[in-house]
PDB file of C-alpha atoms in Angstrom:
ATOM      1  CA  MET X  24      -0.106   0.085  -0.224  1.00 52.00           C
ATOM      2  CA  LYS X  25       0.798   3.270  -0.582  1.00 44.00           C
ATOM      3  CA  LYS X  26      -0.277   5.070   1.377  1.00 38.00           C
ATOM      4  CA  LYS X  27      -3.496  14.096  -5.599  1.00 28.00           C
ATOM      5  CA  LEU X  28      -4.826  15.762  -8.293  1.00 22.00           C
ATOM      6  CA  LEU X  29      -2.286  15.294 -11.193  1.00 22.00           C
ATOM      7  CA  ILE X  30      -4.809  13.595 -14.175  1.00 20.00           C
ATOM      8  CA  LEU X  31      -2.492  11.278 -16.093  1.00 20.00           C
ATOM      9  CA  ILE X  32      -4.553  10.250 -19.599  1.00 19.00           C
ATOM     10  CA  PHE X  33      -3.184   7.276 -21.391  1.00 20.00           C
ATOM     11  CA  ALA X  34      -4.606   5.795 -24.852  1.00 19.00           C
ATOM     12  CA  ILE X  35      -5.607   2.164 -24.965  1.00 23.00           C
ATOM     13  CA  PHE X  36      -4.702   0.808 -28.161  1.00 24.00           C
ATOM     14  CA  LEU X  37      -6.379  -2.014 -29.903  1.00 23.00           C
ATOM     15  CA  SER X  38      -4.709  -4.065 -32.783  1.00 25.00           C
ATOM     16  CA  PRO X  39      -4.198  -2.150 -36.021  1.00 30.00           C
ATOM     17  CA  ALA X  40      -5.827  -5.656 -37.793  1.00 31.00           C
ATOM     18  CA  VAL X  41      -9.220  -5.205 -36.154  1.00 30.00           C
ATOM     19  CA  ASN X  42      -9.146  -1.029 -36.447  1.00 35.00           C
ATOM     20  CA  ALA X  43      -7.978  -1.963 -39.942  1.00 34.00           C
ATOM     21  CA  ALA X  44     -11.257  -4.815 -40.498  1.00 36.00           C
ATOM     22  CA  GLY X  45     -13.361  -2.697 -38.726  1.00 39.00           C
ATOM     23  CA  ASN X  46     -14.588  -5.429 -36.808  1.00 40.00           C
ATOM     24  CA  PHE X  47     -15.340  -6.265 -33.039  1.00 37.00           C
ATOM     25  CA  ASP X  48     -12.445  -8.739 -31.430  1.00 43.00           C
ATOM     26  CA  LEU X  49     -14.275 -10.404 -29.152  1.00 38.00           C
ATOM     27  CA  PHE X  50     -11.273 -12.568 -28.324  1.00 39.00           C
ATOM     28  CA  LYS X  51      -8.946  -8.975 -27.476  1.00 41.00           C
ATOM     29  CA  LEU X  52     -11.721  -7.978 -25.436  1.00 41.00           C
ATOM     30  CA  HIS X  53     -12.058 -10.877 -23.790  1.00 41.00           C
ATOM     31  CA  LEU X  54      -8.654 -10.626 -22.664  1.00 46.00           C
ATOM     32  CA  PHE X  55      -8.387  -6.909 -22.227  1.00 49.00           C
ATOM     33  CA  HIS X  56     -11.359  -7.384 -19.804  1.00 65.00           C
ATOM     34  CA  ASP X  57      -9.691 -10.361 -18.175  1.00 89.00           C
ATOM     35  CA  ASP X  58      -6.570  -7.777 -17.511  1.00 94.00           C
ATOM     36  CA  THR X  59      -8.477  -5.211 -15.951  1.00 95.00           C
ATOM     37  CA  ARG X  60      -9.662  -7.418 -13.988  1.00 95.00           C
ATOM     38  CA  GLU X  61      -6.485  -9.421 -12.972  1.00 96.00           C
ATOM     39  CA  ILE X  62      -5.226  -5.644 -11.919  1.00 97.00           C
ATOM     40  CA  LYS X  63      -8.256  -4.749  -9.896  1.00 97.00           C
ATOM     41  CA  SER X  64      -7.722  -8.281  -8.045  1.00 97.00           C
ATOM     42  CA  LEU X  65      -4.214  -7.664  -7.983  1.00 98.00           C
ATOM     43  CA  LEU X  66      -5.002  -4.015  -5.975  1.00 98.00           C
ATOM     44  CA  HIS X  67      -7.580  -5.568  -3.721  1.00 97.00           C
ATOM     45  CA  SER X  68      -5.126  -8.775  -2.453  1.00 98.00           C
ATOM     46  CA  GLN X  69      -2.613  -5.989  -1.437  1.00 98.00           C
ATOM     47  CA  VAL X  70      -5.547  -4.256   0.738  1.00 98.00           C
ATOM     48  CA  LYS X  71      -6.460  -7.698   1.593  1.00 98.00           C
ATOM     49  CA  TYR X  72      -2.908  -8.844   2.532  1.00 98.00           C
ATOM     50  CA  ALA X  73      -2.086  -5.683   4.156  1.00 97.00           C
ATOM     51  CA  ASN X  74      -5.220  -5.908   6.593  1.00 97.00           C
ATOM     52  CA  LYS X  75      -3.547  -9.325   7.469  1.00 97.00           C
ATOM     53  CA  THR X  76      -0.171  -8.319   8.073  1.00 96.00           C
ATOM     54  CA  ASN X  77       0.386 -11.020   5.462  1.00 97.00           C
ATOM     55  CA  PHE X  78       3.792  -9.817   4.665  1.00 97.00           C
ATOM     56  CA  ASN X  79       5.247 -12.407   2.111  1.00 98.00           C
ATOM     57  CA  LYS X  80       1.649 -12.428   0.372  1.00 98.00           C
ATOM     58  CA  PHE X  81       1.474  -8.540   0.387  1.00 98.00           C
ATOM     59  CA  ILE X  82       5.084  -8.507  -0.518  1.00 98.00           C
ATOM     60  CA  SER X  83       4.703 -11.010  -3.723  1.00 98.00           C
ATOM     61  CA  THR X  84       2.646  -8.299  -5.370  1.00 98.00           C
ATOM     62  CA  PHE X  85       5.344  -6.350  -5.976  1.00 98.00           C
ATOM     63  CA  SER X  86       8.060  -7.078  -9.076  1.00 98.00           C
ATOM     64  CA  ASN X  87      11.683  -8.026  -7.582  1.00 97.00           C
ATOM     65  CA  ASP X  88      13.359  -4.741  -9.642  1.00 97.00           C
ATOM     66  CA  TYR X  89      10.275  -2.511  -8.015  1.00 98.00           C
ATOM     67  CA  ILE X  90      11.318   0.793  -7.479  1.00 97.00           C
ATOM     68  CA  ASN X  91       9.162   3.274  -6.086  1.00 96.00           C
ATOM     69  CA  GLY X  92       9.194   7.601  -6.821  1.00 95.00           C
ATOM     70  CA  ASP X  93      10.864   8.378  -3.412  1.00 96.00           C
ATOM     71  CA  GLY X  94      14.209   5.959  -4.707  1.00 95.00           C
ATOM     72  CA  PHE X  95      13.063   2.545  -2.408  1.00 96.00           C
ATOM     73  CA  ASP X  96      13.666  -0.611  -3.833  1.00 97.00           C
ATOM     74  CA  ILE X  97      12.230  -3.486  -3.311  1.00 98.00           C
ATOM     75  CA  ASP X  98      14.620  -4.518   0.425  1.00 97.00           C
ATOM     76  CA  VAL X  99      13.994  -1.077   1.507  1.00 97.00           C
ATOM     77  CA  TYR X 100      10.426  -1.234   0.833  1.00 97.00           C
ATOM     78  CA  SER X 101      10.307  -4.748   2.554  1.00 97.00           C
ATOM     79  CA  LYS X 102      11.557  -2.981   5.861  1.00 96.00           C
ATOM     80  CA  LEU X 103       9.536  -0.152   5.604  1.00 94.00           C
ATOM     81  CA  VAL X 104       6.598  -2.178   5.847  1.00 95.00           C
ATOM     82  CA  LYS X 105       7.969  -4.191   8.592  1.00 95.00           C
ATOM     83  CA  ASP X 106       8.263  -1.151  10.582  1.00 93.00           C
ATOM     84  CA  VAL X 107       5.014   0.637   9.814  1.00 92.00           C
ATOM     85  CA  TRP X 108       3.517  -3.427  10.550  1.00 93.00           C
ATOM     86  CA  GLU X 109       5.361  -3.906  14.064  1.00 91.00           C
ATOM     87  CA  THR X 110       4.479  -0.432  15.222  1.00 87.00           C
ATOM     88  CA  TYR X 111       0.448  -0.281  14.167  1.00 86.00           C
ATOM     89  CA  ASP X 112      -0.862  -4.139  14.063  1.00 85.00           C
ATOM     90  CA  ASN X 113      -4.131  -3.004  13.809  1.00 92.00           C
ATOM     91  CA  ILE X 114      -4.305  -0.525  10.795  1.00 95.00           C
ATOM     92  CA  GLU X 115      -7.187  -0.549   8.153  1.00 97.00           C
ATOM     93  CA  TYR X 116      -6.423  -0.342   4.718  1.00 97.00           C
ATOM     94  CA  ASP X 117      -8.849   0.428   1.558  1.00 98.00           C
ATOM     95  CA  VAL X 118      -8.085   1.075  -1.963  1.00 98.00           C
ATOM     96  CA  LYS X 119     -10.142   2.981  -4.335  1.00 98.00           C
ATOM     97  CA  ILE X 120      -9.293   2.752  -7.825  1.00 98.00           C
ATOM     98  CA  LYS X 121      -9.771   5.541 -10.047  1.00 98.00           C
ATOM     99  CA  ASP X 122      -8.583   4.647 -13.524  1.00 97.00           C
ATOM    100  CA  ILE X 123      -6.855   1.566 -15.282  1.00 96.00           C
ATOM    101  CA  ALA X 124      -5.295   2.503 -18.651  1.00 96.00           C
ATOM    102  CA  ILE X 125      -3.567  -0.724 -20.225  1.00 96.00           C
ATOM    103  CA  LYS X 126      -1.194  -0.843 -23.038  1.00 95.00           C
ATOM    104  CA  ASP X 127       0.163  -4.368 -24.154  1.00 94.00           C
ATOM    105  CA  ASP X 128       2.259  -5.495 -20.673  1.00 96.00           C
ATOM    106  CA  THR X 129       2.096  -2.661 -19.049  1.00 97.00           C
ATOM    107  CA  ALA X 130      -0.545  -0.712 -16.614  1.00 97.00           C
ATOM    108  CA  VAL X 131      -1.089   2.421 -15.009  1.00 97.00           C
ATOM    109  CA  VAL X 132      -3.569   2.605 -12.019  1.00 97.00           C
ATOM    110  CA  LYS X 133      -4.844   6.012 -10.367  1.00 98.00           C
ATOM    111  CA  VAL X 134      -5.949   5.234  -7.023  1.00 98.00           C
ATOM    112  CA  ILE X 135      -6.966   7.013  -3.491  1.00 98.00           C
ATOM    113  CA  GLU X 136      -5.807   4.711  -0.877  1.00 98.00           C
ATOM    114  CA  THR X 137      -7.003   5.383   3.313  1.00 98.00           C
ATOM    115  CA  SER X 138      -5.643   3.823   6.432  1.00 97.00           C
ATOM    116  CA  PHE X 139      -7.163   4.158  10.144  1.00 97.00           C
ATOM    117  CA  ALA X 140      -5.956   3.458  13.296  1.00 95.00           C
ATOM    118  CA  TYR X 141      -7.014   3.419  17.225  1.00 93.00           C
ATOM    119  CA  ILE X 142      -4.161   4.268  19.132  1.00 89.00           C
ATOM    120  CA  PRO X 143      -3.950   3.366  22.664  1.00 85.00           C
ATOM    121  CA  VAL X 144      -1.468   4.824  24.874  1.00 79.00           C
ATOM    122  CA  SER X 145      -3.292   5.239  27.988  1.00 75.00           C
ATOM    123  CA  GLN X 146      -7.225   5.652  29.039  1.00 70.00           C
ATOM    124  CA  LYS X 147      -7.236   9.865  28.756  1.00 74.00           C
ATOM    125  CA  LEU X 148      -4.410  10.329  25.665  1.00 83.00           C
ATOM    126  CA  ASP X 149      -5.698   6.884  23.290  1.00 90.00           C
ATOM    127  CA  GLY X 150      -5.709   8.419  20.047  1.00 93.00           C
ATOM    128  CA  ILE X 151      -6.623   7.764  15.954  1.00 95.00           C
ATOM    129  CA  LEU X 152      -4.342   7.597  12.831  1.00 95.00           C
ATOM    130  CA  LYS X 153      -6.152   8.599   9.419  1.00 96.00           C
ATOM    131  CA  SER X 154      -4.496   8.480   6.114  1.00 97.00           C
ATOM    132  CA  GLN X 155      -4.835   9.393   2.779  1.00 97.00           C
ATOM    133  CA  SER X 156      -2.551   9.081  -0.271  1.00 97.00           C
ATOM    134  CA  ASP X 157      -3.105   9.687  -4.193  1.00 98.00           C
ATOM    135  CA  SER X 158      -1.085   7.876  -5.851  1.00 98.00           C
ATOM    136  CA  VAL X 159      -0.211   6.266  -9.678  1.00 98.00           C
ATOM    137  CA  TYR X 160       0.436   2.305  -9.920  1.00 98.00           C
ATOM    138  CA  TYR X 161       2.483   1.008 -12.737  1.00 98.00           C
ATOM    139  CA  LEU X 162       2.289  -2.177 -13.589  1.00 98.00           C
ATOM    140  CA  ARG X 163       3.939  -4.676 -15.682  1.00 98.00           C
ATOM    141  CA  LYS X 164       2.377  -8.311 -16.836  1.00 97.00           C
ATOM    142  CA  PHE X 165       5.246 -11.129 -16.191  1.00 96.00           C
ATOM    143  CA  ASN X 166       4.370 -15.070 -16.757  1.00 95.00           C
ATOM    144  CA  SER X 167       3.162 -15.474 -13.304  1.00 92.00           C
ATOM    145  CA  GLY X 168       0.491 -12.545 -13.825  1.00 96.00           C
ATOM    146  CA  TRP X 169       0.081  -8.542 -13.156  1.00 98.00           C
ATOM    147  CA  LYS X 170       2.937  -7.436 -10.829  1.00 98.00           C
ATOM    148  CA  VAL X 171       4.025  -3.743  -9.107  1.00 98.00           C
ATOM    149  CA  SER X 172       6.487  -2.677 -10.533  1.00 98.00           C
ATOM    150  CA  SER X 173       7.043   1.132  -9.167  1.00 98.00           C
ATOM    151  CA  ASP X 174       4.743   3.784  -7.844  1.00 97.00           C
ATOM    152  CA  GLU X 175       4.444   7.528  -7.420  1.00 96.00           C
ATOM    153  CA  VAL X 176       2.757   9.756  -4.397  1.00 97.00           C
ATOM    154  CA  LEU X 177       1.260  12.386  -6.063  1.00 97.00           C
ATOM    155  CA  SER X 178       0.230  14.206  -2.454  1.00 97.00           C
ATOM    156  CA  GLU X 179      -0.318  12.356   0.953  1.00 97.00           C
ATOM    157  CA  SER X 180      -1.599  13.287   4.262  1.00 97.00           C
ATOM    158  CA  THR X 181      -1.418  11.558   7.469  1.00 96.00           C
ATOM    159  CA  THR X 182      -3.394  12.802  10.932  1.00 96.00           C
ATOM    160  CA  MET X 183      -2.598  11.154  14.426  1.00 95.00           C
ATOM    161  CA  LEU X 184      -4.506  12.738  17.217  1.00 96.00           C
ATOM    162  CA  TYR X 185      -4.311  12.058  20.760  1.00 95.00           C
ATOM    163  CA  GLY X 186      -6.508  12.962  24.019  1.00 93.00           C
ATOM    164  CA  ASP X 187      -8.140  16.303  23.855  1.00 93.00           C
ATOM    165  CA  ALA X 188      -6.616  16.825  20.107  1.00 95.00           C
ATOM    166  CA  LYS X 189      -8.535  14.011  18.805  1.00 94.00           C
ATOM    167  CA  GLY X 190     -11.472  17.029  17.946  1.00 93.00           C
ATOM    168  CA  LEU X 191      -8.968  19.344  16.660  1.00 96.00           C
ATOM    169  CA  ASP X 192      -9.338  20.327  12.804  1.00 97.00           C
ATOM    170  CA  LEU X 193      -5.357  20.561  11.706  1.00 97.00           C
ATOM    171  CA  LYS X 194      -5.092  22.724   8.927  1.00 98.00           C
ATOM    172  CA  LEU X 195      -1.806  22.282   7.833  1.00 98.00           C
ATOM    173  CA  THR X 196      -0.407  24.098   4.269  1.00 97.00           C
ATOM    174  CA  ALA X 197       2.266  23.392   1.969  1.00 98.00           C
ATOM    175  CA  PRO X 198       3.154  23.388  -2.141  1.00 97.00           C
ATOM    176  CA  GLU X 199       2.233  19.787  -3.487  1.00 96.00           C
ATOM    177  CA  LYS X 200       5.231  20.467  -5.741  1.00 95.00           C
ATOM    178  CA  ILE X 201       8.234  22.655  -5.504  1.00 95.00           C
ATOM    179  CA  GLN X 202      11.811  23.082  -6.867  1.00 96.00           C
ATOM    180  CA  ALA X 203      15.054  21.967  -6.046  1.00 96.00           C
ATOM    181  CA  GLY X 204      16.365  24.530  -3.774  1.00 96.00           C
ATOM    182  CA  ALA X 205      13.680  27.006  -3.660  1.00 96.00           C
ATOM    183  CA  GLU X 206      12.085  28.745  -0.740  1.00 97.00           C
ATOM    184  CA  TYR X 207       8.352  27.595   0.124  1.00 98.00           C
ATOM    185  CA  THR X 208       5.872  28.555   3.400  1.00 98.00           C
ATOM    186  CA  ALA X 209       4.161  25.794   5.539  1.00 98.00           C
ATOM    187  CA  SER X 210       1.104  27.525   7.475  1.00 98.00           C
ATOM    188  CA  LEU X 211      -0.611  25.379  10.416  1.00 98.00           C
ATOM    189  CA  GLU X 212      -4.025  26.401  11.211  1.00 98.00           C
ATOM    190  CA  PHE X 213      -6.523  24.940  13.961  1.00 97.00           C
ATOM    191  CA  THR X 214      -8.624  26.414  16.703  1.00 97.00           C
ATOM    192  CA  PRO X 215      -7.613  25.905  20.247  1.00 94.00           C
ATOM    193  CA  PRO X 216     -10.262  24.503  23.615  1.00 91.00           C
ATOM    194  CA  GLU X 217     -10.894  27.540  25.182  1.00 89.00           C
ATOM    195  CA  ASP X 218      -8.908  27.611  28.252  1.00 87.00           C
ATOM    196  CA  VAL X 219      -6.302  25.645  27.110  1.00 92.00           C
ATOM    197  CA  ILE X 220      -2.637  26.938  26.318  1.00 92.00           C
ATOM    198  CA  ALA X 221      -1.517  25.569  23.102  1.00 95.00           C
ATOM    199  CA  ILE X 222       2.237  25.082  21.602  1.00 95.00           C
ATOM    200  CA  ALA X 223       3.157  23.936  18.004  1.00 97.00           C
ATOM    201  CA  SER X 224       5.587  23.290  15.589  1.00 96.00           C
ATOM    202  CA  ILE X 225       6.303  23.004  12.005  1.00 97.00           C
ATOM    203  CA  ALA X 226       9.295  21.074  11.068  1.00 95.00           C
ATOM    204  CA  SER X 227      10.427  19.513   7.721  1.00 94.00           C
ATOM    205  CA  ASP X 228      12.690  16.902   6.898  1.00 92.00           C
ATOM    206  CA  LYS X 229      13.457  14.714   3.413  1.00 95.00           C
ATOM    207  CA  VAL X 230      11.632  11.314   2.676  1.00 94.00           C
ATOM    208  CA  GLU X 231      14.042   8.828   3.654  1.00 92.00           C
ATOM    209  CA  TYR X 232      14.999   4.999   5.161  1.00 90.00           C
ATOM    210  CA  PRO X 233      15.492   5.199   7.988  1.00 86.00           C
ATOM    211  CA  GLN X 234      13.502   8.571   8.273  1.00 81.00           C
ATOM    212  CA  LYS X 235      15.196  11.069  10.573  1.00 80.00           C
ATOM    213  CA  GLN X 236      13.478  12.855  13.622  1.00 77.00           C
ATOM    214  CA  PRO X 237      12.542  16.725  12.128  1.00 75.00           C
ATOM    215  CA  LYS X 238      14.046  19.577  14.681  1.00 77.00           C
ATOM    216  CA  GLU X 239      10.971  20.640  16.268  1.00 78.00           C
ATOM    217  CA  VAL X 240      10.643  24.184  17.578  1.00 83.00           C
ATOM    218  CA  PHE X 241       7.748  24.578  19.666  1.00 90.00           C
ATOM    219  CA  ARG X 242       5.979  27.843  20.742  1.00 91.00           C
ATOM    220  CA  LYS X 243       2.910  29.311  21.615  1.00 92.00           C
ATOM    221  CA  PHE X 244       0.149  28.858  19.228  1.00 95.00           C
ATOM    222  CA  PRO X 245      -0.462  32.810  17.780  1.00 95.00           C
ATOM    223  CA  GLU X 246      -3.713  34.603  18.834  1.00 94.00           C
ATOM    224  CA  ASP X 247      -4.812  34.522  15.516  1.00 96.00           C
ATOM    225  CA  ASN X 248      -5.145  30.711  15.089  1.00 97.00           C
ATOM    226  CA  ILE X 249      -2.137  30.389  12.102  1.00 97.00           C
ATOM    227  CA  LEU X 250       1.689  29.233  12.121  1.00 97.00           C
ATOM    228  CA  GLU X 251       4.054  30.174   9.579  1.00 97.00           C
ATOM    229  CA  ARG X 252       7.264  29.115   8.809  1.00 96.00           C
ATOM    230  CA  LEU X 253       9.621  29.188   5.542  1.00 97.00           C
ATOM    231  CA  PHE X 254      11.547  26.208   4.488  1.00 97.00           C
ATOM    232  CA  VAL X 255      14.356  25.536   1.666  1.00 97.00           C
ATOM    233  CA  SER X 256      13.612  22.316  -0.489  1.00 97.00           C
ATOM    234  CA  ASN X 257      16.666  20.161  -0.158  1.00 96.00           C
ATOM    235  CA  THR X 258      18.495  20.274  -3.429  1.00 95.00           C
ATOM    236  CA  ASP X 259      19.070  15.785  -3.793  1.00 93.00           C
ATOM    237  CA  ASN X 260      15.643  16.227  -5.788  1.00 87.00           C
ATOM    238  CA  LYS X 261      14.488  13.687  -2.522  1.00 95.00           C
ATOM    239  CA  ASN X 262      10.652  14.308  -1.589  1.00 97.00           C
ATOM    240  CA  GLU X 263       9.950  15.827   1.615  1.00 97.00           C
ATOM    241  CA  TYR X 264       7.415  15.382   4.619  1.00 96.00           C
ATOM    242  CA  VAL X 265       6.203  18.673   6.198  1.00 97.00           C
ATOM    243  CA  VAL X 266       5.273  17.816  10.047  1.00 95.00           C
ATOM    244  CA  ALA X 267       3.453  19.824  12.222  1.00 97.00           C
ATOM    245  CA  SER X 268       3.181  18.722  16.049  1.00 95.00           C
ATOM    246  CA  VAL X 269       0.513  19.972  18.363  1.00 96.00           C
ATOM    247  CA  GLY X 270       0.187  20.039  22.339  1.00 95.00           C
ATOM    248  CA  LEU X 271      -2.742  20.900  23.921  1.00 95.00           C
ATOM    249  CA  THR X 272      -2.239  21.783  28.175  1.00 92.00           C
ATOM    250  CA  LYS X 273      -3.887  23.156  30.712  1.00 87.00           C
ATOM    251  CA  ALA X 274      -2.655  25.575  34.207  1.00 77.00           C
ATOM    252  CA  ASP X 275      -3.570  24.389  38.078  1.00 74.00           C
ATOM    253  CA  VAL X 276      -2.877  25.804  40.370  1.00 64.00           C
ATOM    254  CA  GLU X 277      -1.665  23.982  43.601  1.00 68.00           C
ATOM    255  CA  ASP X 278      -0.588  25.830  46.768  1.00 63.00           C
ATOM    256  CA  LEU X 279       0.793  29.064  45.147  1.00 59.00           C
ATOM    257  CA  SER X 280       2.424  26.975  42.297  1.00 65.00           C
ATOM    258  CA  ILE X 281       1.357  26.663  38.484  1.00 69.00           C
ATOM    259  CA  LYS X 282       1.235  23.299  37.455  1.00 73.00           C
ATOM    260  CA  LEU X 283       1.059  22.548  33.793  1.00 76.00           C
ATOM    261  CA  SER X 284      -0.780  19.420  32.361  1.00 86.00           C
ATOM    262  CA  LEU X 285      -0.879  17.853  29.032  1.00 88.00           C
ATOM    263  CA  THR X 286      -3.978  16.909  27.721  1.00 91.00           C
ATOM    264  CA  GLY X 287      -3.239  15.884  24.422  1.00 94.00           C
ATOM    265  CA  PHE X 288      -1.078  16.152  21.468  1.00 94.00           C
ATOM    266  CA  GLY X 289      -1.106  15.288  17.742  1.00 95.00           C
ATOM    267  CA  TYR X 290       0.495  15.511  14.283  1.00 96.00           C
ATOM    268  CA  LYS X 291      -0.018  16.292  10.619  1.00 97.00           C
ATOM    269  CA  ILE X 292       2.067  14.915   8.150  1.00 96.00           C
ATOM    270  CA  ILE X 293       1.928  16.243   4.334  1.00 98.00           C
ATOM    271  CA  ARG X 294       4.025  15.352   1.877  1.00 97.00           C
ATOM    272  CA  VAL X 295       5.995  17.820  -0.783  1.00 98.00           C
ATOM    273  CA  ASN X 296       7.224  16.717  -3.785  1.00 97.00           C
ATOM    274  CA  VAL X 297      10.719  18.004  -4.956  1.00 97.00           C
ATOM    275  CA  VAL X 298      11.027  18.160  -8.781  1.00 94.00           C
ATOM    276  CA  PRO X 299      14.278  19.304 -10.593  1.00 88.00           C
ATOM    277  CA  ALA X 300      14.947  22.956 -10.458  1.00 79.00           C
ATOM    278  CA  ASP X 301      14.210  23.638 -14.343  1.00 71.00           C
ATOM    279  CA  ASP X 302      10.648  22.205 -13.770  1.00 56.00           C
ATOM    280  CA  GLU X 303       8.071  25.406 -12.882  1.00 51.00           C
ATOM    281  CA  GLU X 304       5.098  23.190 -11.859  1.00 48.00           C
ATOM    282  CA  LYS X 305       3.887  24.326  -8.785  1.00 47.00           C
ATOM    283  CA  ASP X 306       0.744  23.547  -6.708  1.00 51.00           C
ATOM    284  CA  VAL X 307      -0.178  24.444  -3.244  1.00 51.00           C
ATOM    285  CA  LYS X 308      -2.733  21.272  -1.308  1.00 54.00           C
ATOM    286  CA  THR X 309      -4.349  22.464   2.329  1.00 50.00           C
ATOM    287  CA  GLU X 310      -5.125  19.433   4.440  1.00 58.00           C
TER     288      GLU X 310
END
């Protein structure tokens, strides 16, 4: 699973002989429908295997020469999947297939993928995880059937909220696509509950494995409920994550002393795809 708006249109070519004859080749149509069904079955099988955390079955749906849009090969991607499932073994995955374009032994499939999980931490600070991505899968047909040979995440958003923060509507804004070495602004907006002291930070880091912990600088959330930060995208042409962190605290006065207690915290993560500096396309995404 890979875990949004870049439309890829691919022409589906019929046999020149069929076009010349002007006949409707039922046999070729049958094969095309079989390929479509097989591809749908493959992607839905991925969801089934992921929901059961069946690692071997899940990885078997990828080709041995698989490499994704972040530059991860099948070995690195396998480690990433294992890390996620060891941390969250109760994630529920789903996929919605938007479009399938087939040409010869290759296919391009546009999908929307979602995931959800309850995250038990403590009775007061239990959490929820929600994620959605807009992705493109590239498949090849082998003797053993269709396999995923690559995929590209066009946009991605993940939210993890705990305790009182579960009621927050975090809006994190950053460009969907940015040139390498270019400045961009990320902004976080939400309305804190009353009688709560809110702190927040915005950080960014490259998409890599193993993923590094971004440097967080927390500050009191501004009164206008908007926090902004300026970044410069990396020049390694690696994609980036923008991470917003939020903490909610309440002040209790005991024996003339003030005690702060954490009542909730959360994270919002969105993707910024970095392209070579000569690519001028730049889209803004709000989550």
